Coordinates of C-alpha atoms in Angstrom, one line a residue:
M1 CA 0.0 0.0 0.0
K2 CA 1.2 3.5 -0.8
I3 CA 1.2 6.3 1.7
S4 CA -1.0 8.3 -0.6
D5 CA -3.6 5.5 -0.6
F6 CA -3.4 5.4 3.2
Q7 CA -4.0 9.2 3.4
A8 CA -7.2 9.0 1.4
K9 CA -8.9 6.8 4.0
D10 CA -11.2 8.1 6.7
V11 CA -10.1 7.3 10.3
I12 CA -13.0 6.2 12.5
N13 CA -12.9 5.5 16.2
I14 CA -14.9 2.4 16.9
V15 CA -15.3 3.3 20.6
D16 CA -17.6 6.2 19.9
G17 CA -18.1 6.0 16.1
K18 CA -16.5 9.4 15.6
K19 CA -14.7 10.3 12.3
L20 CA -11.3 11.6 13.3
G21 CA -10.2 12.7 9.9
H22 CA -7.6 11.5 7.4
V23 CA -4.1 10.3 7.9
A24 CA -1.7 13.2 7.5
D25 CA 1.6 11.7 8.6
L26 CA 3.3 8.6 10.0
E27 CA 5.6 8.1 12.9
L28 CA 8.4 5.7 11.9
D29 CA 10.8 3.7 13.9
L30 CA 13.7 3.6 11.5
R31 CA 15.8 1.3 13.7
Q32 CA 13.1 -1.4 13.8
G33 CA 11.8 -0.7 10.3
R34 CA 8.2 -0.3 11.3
I35 CA 5.3 2.2 11.6
D36 CA 4.8 3.3 15.3
A37 CA 1.8 5.5 14.8
I38 CA -0.4 7.4 12.4
V39 CA -1.0 11.2 12.8
V40 CA -4.5 12.7 12.1
P41 CA -4.9 16.5 12.1
V42 CA -7.6 18.0 14.3
G43 CA -9.9 20.7 13.1
G44 CA -9.8 22.5 9.8
R45 CA -6.2 21.7 8.7
V46 CA -5.7 21.0 5.0
L47 CA -2.6 19.0 4.0
G48 CA -1.0 19.9 7.4
I49 CA -1.3 23.7 6.9
F50 CA -3.9 26.4 7.6
G51 CA -4.9 25.2 11.1
G52 CA -4.2 25.2 14.8
G53 CA -1.3 22.7 14.7
E54 CA -2.8 20.0 16.9
D55 CA -2.8 16.4 15.8
V56 CA -4.0 13.1 17.2
V57 CA -1.3 10.5 17.4
I58 CA -2.8 7.0 17.1
P59 CA -0.4 4.1 18.0
W60 CA -0.2 1.4 15.4
R61 CA -1.4 -1.2 18.0
S62 CA -4.7 0.8 18.2
I63 CA -5.5 0.1 14.6
V64 CA -8.2 -2.5 14.4
K65 CA -8.7 -2.8 10.7
I66 CA -7.6 -1.2 7.5
G67 CA -10.4 -1.4 4.9
T68 CA -10.7 -0.2 1.4
D69 CA -12.2 3.2 2.5
V70 CA -11.6 3.5 6.2
V71 CA -9.1 2.8 9.0
L72 CA -10.8 1.6 12.1
V73 CA -9.1 2.5 15.4
R74 CA -9.8 1.8 19.0
L75 CA -9.1 5.0 21.1
E76 CA -10.4 5.3 24.6
E77 CA -8.8 8.8 24.8
A78 CA -7.2 10.7 22.0
S79 CA -3.7 12.1 22.7
P80 CA -3.3 15.4 20.9
Y81 CA 0.1 17.1 20.6
K82 CA 1.4 20.2 19.0
S83 CA 3.4 19.7 15.8
I84 CA 7.0 21.0 15.7
E85 CA 5.9 23.6 13.1
A86 CA 3.2 25.0 15.4
E87 CA 5.6 25.2 18.3
N88 CA 8.0 27.2 16.2
G89 CA 5.4 29.6 15.0
G90 CA 4.8 27.9 11.7
R91 CA 8.4 28.1 10.6

C-alpha cells in the first residue's frame, strides 16, 4: 500500500463512532523498520497547513482494521500534541 492510498482513507474511532479525519503523517521507527503511529490533524487543517497545529497520534497497536475506504481504530482517549511547526510559530 502506498502512503497516498493510506492518506485517502477516513479514520474512524470504533469506541464512539466518531470520524477523526484522514491520515496526514506517519511516525516511523527507523531502527526497527516499522510504523509506530499514524497522525491525524484535528480541526480545519488542510494538508498539514492552515490550522491550529494540533494532531491526534494513534499508536499502530490501536488500529483494528484497514479497509478499502476506512481505517478503524480503538481509542479510549485521543492524545493530541502540537506539531513542531506549530511550536516554532509555523516556521
